[in-house]
PDB file of C-alpha atoms in Angstrom:
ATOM      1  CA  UNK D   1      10.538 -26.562 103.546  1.00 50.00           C
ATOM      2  CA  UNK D   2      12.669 -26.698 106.542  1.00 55.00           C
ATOM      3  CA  UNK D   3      15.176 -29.007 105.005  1.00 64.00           C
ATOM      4  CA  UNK D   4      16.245 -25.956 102.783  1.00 69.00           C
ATOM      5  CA  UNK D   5      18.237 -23.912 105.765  1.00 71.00           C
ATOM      6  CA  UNK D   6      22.070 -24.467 106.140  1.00 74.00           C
ATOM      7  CA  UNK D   7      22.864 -23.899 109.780  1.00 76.00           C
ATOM      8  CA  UNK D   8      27.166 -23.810 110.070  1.00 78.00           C
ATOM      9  CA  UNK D   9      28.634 -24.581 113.421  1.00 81.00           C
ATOM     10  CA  UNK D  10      32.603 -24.530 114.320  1.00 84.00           C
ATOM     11  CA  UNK D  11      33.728 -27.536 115.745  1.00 82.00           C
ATOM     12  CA  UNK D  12      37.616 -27.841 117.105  1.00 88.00           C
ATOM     13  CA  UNK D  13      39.523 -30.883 115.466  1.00 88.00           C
ATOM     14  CA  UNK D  14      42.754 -32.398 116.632  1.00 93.00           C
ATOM     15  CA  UNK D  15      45.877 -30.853 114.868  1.00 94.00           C
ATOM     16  CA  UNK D  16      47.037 -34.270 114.344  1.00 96.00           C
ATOM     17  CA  UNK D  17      44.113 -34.748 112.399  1.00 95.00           C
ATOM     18  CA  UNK D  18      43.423 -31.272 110.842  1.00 94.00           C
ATOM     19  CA  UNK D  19      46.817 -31.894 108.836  1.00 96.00           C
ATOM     20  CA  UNK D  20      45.618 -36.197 108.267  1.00 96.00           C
ATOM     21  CA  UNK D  21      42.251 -33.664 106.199  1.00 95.00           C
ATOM     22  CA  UNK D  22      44.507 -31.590 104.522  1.00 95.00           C
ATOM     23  CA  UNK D  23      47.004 -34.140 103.105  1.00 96.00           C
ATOM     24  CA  UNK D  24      44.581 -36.047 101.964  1.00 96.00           C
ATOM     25  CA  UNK D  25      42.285 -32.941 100.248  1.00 95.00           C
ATOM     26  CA  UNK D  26      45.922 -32.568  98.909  1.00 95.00           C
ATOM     27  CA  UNK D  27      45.963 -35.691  97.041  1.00 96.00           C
ATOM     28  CA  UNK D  28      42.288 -35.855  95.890  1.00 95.00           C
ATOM     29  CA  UNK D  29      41.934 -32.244  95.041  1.00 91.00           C
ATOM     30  CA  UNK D  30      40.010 -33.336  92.064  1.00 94.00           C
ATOM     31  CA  UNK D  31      37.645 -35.353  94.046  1.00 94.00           C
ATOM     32  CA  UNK D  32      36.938 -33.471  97.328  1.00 92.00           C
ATOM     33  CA  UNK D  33      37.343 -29.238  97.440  1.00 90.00           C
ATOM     34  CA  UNK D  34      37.502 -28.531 100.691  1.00 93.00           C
ATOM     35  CA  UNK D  35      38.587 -29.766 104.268  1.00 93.00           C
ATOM     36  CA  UNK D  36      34.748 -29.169 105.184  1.00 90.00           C
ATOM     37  CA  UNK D  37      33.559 -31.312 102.424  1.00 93.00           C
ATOM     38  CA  UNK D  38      35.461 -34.272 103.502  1.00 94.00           C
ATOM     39  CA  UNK D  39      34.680 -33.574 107.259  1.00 92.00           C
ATOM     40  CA  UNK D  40      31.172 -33.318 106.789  1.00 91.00           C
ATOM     41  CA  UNK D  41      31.028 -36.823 104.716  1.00 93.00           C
ATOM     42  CA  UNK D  42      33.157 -38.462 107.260  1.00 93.00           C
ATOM     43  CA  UNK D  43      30.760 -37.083 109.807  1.00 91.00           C
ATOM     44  CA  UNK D  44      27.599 -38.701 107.754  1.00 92.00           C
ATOM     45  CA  UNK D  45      29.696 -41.594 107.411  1.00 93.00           C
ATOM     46  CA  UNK D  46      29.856 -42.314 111.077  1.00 93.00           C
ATOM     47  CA  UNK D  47      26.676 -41.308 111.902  1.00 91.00           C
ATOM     48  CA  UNK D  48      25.075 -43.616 109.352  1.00 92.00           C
ATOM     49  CA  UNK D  49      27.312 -46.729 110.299  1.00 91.00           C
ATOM     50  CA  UNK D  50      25.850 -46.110 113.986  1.00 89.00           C
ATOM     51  CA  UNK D  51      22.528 -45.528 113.022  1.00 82.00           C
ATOM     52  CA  UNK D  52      22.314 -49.105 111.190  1.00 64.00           C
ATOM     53  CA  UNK D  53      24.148 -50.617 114.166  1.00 58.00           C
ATOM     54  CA  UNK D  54      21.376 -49.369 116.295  1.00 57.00           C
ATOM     55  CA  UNK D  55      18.372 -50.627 113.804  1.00 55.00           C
ATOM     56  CA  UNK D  56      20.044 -53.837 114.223  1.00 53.00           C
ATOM     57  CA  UNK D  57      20.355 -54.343 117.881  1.00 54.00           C
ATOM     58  CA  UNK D  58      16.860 -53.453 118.581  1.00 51.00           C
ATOM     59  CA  UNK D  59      15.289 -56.669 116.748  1.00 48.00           C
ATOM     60  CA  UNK D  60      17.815 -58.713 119.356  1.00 48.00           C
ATOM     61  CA  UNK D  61      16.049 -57.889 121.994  1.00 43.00           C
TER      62      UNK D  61
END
């Protein structure tokens, strides 16, 4: 039930950055459609990598 509710935060990126996003929603326009759709799977990205580095590191111990 819960799952269901969107809940949009801003979050300041780097202009360096911001314009690395745009170029690149530039040349996949017909992949990606916005700036906040590749953000958002970067984001996921990232956190999933660290999440599986973490489940990994606790059967060292």
């Amino acid at each position: 039930m819960w799952r269901d509710i969107v809940v949009d935060r801003v979050v300041k990126i780097d202009g360096e950055l911001l314009k690395k996003i745009e170029r690149f929603v530039k040349d996949n326009k017909f992949e990606y459609s916005s700036k906040k759709q590749v953000v958002n799977l970067a984001i996921l990205e990232f956190l999933n990598s660290k999440s599986l580095d973490n489940s990994s590191k606790g059967g060292q111990k």
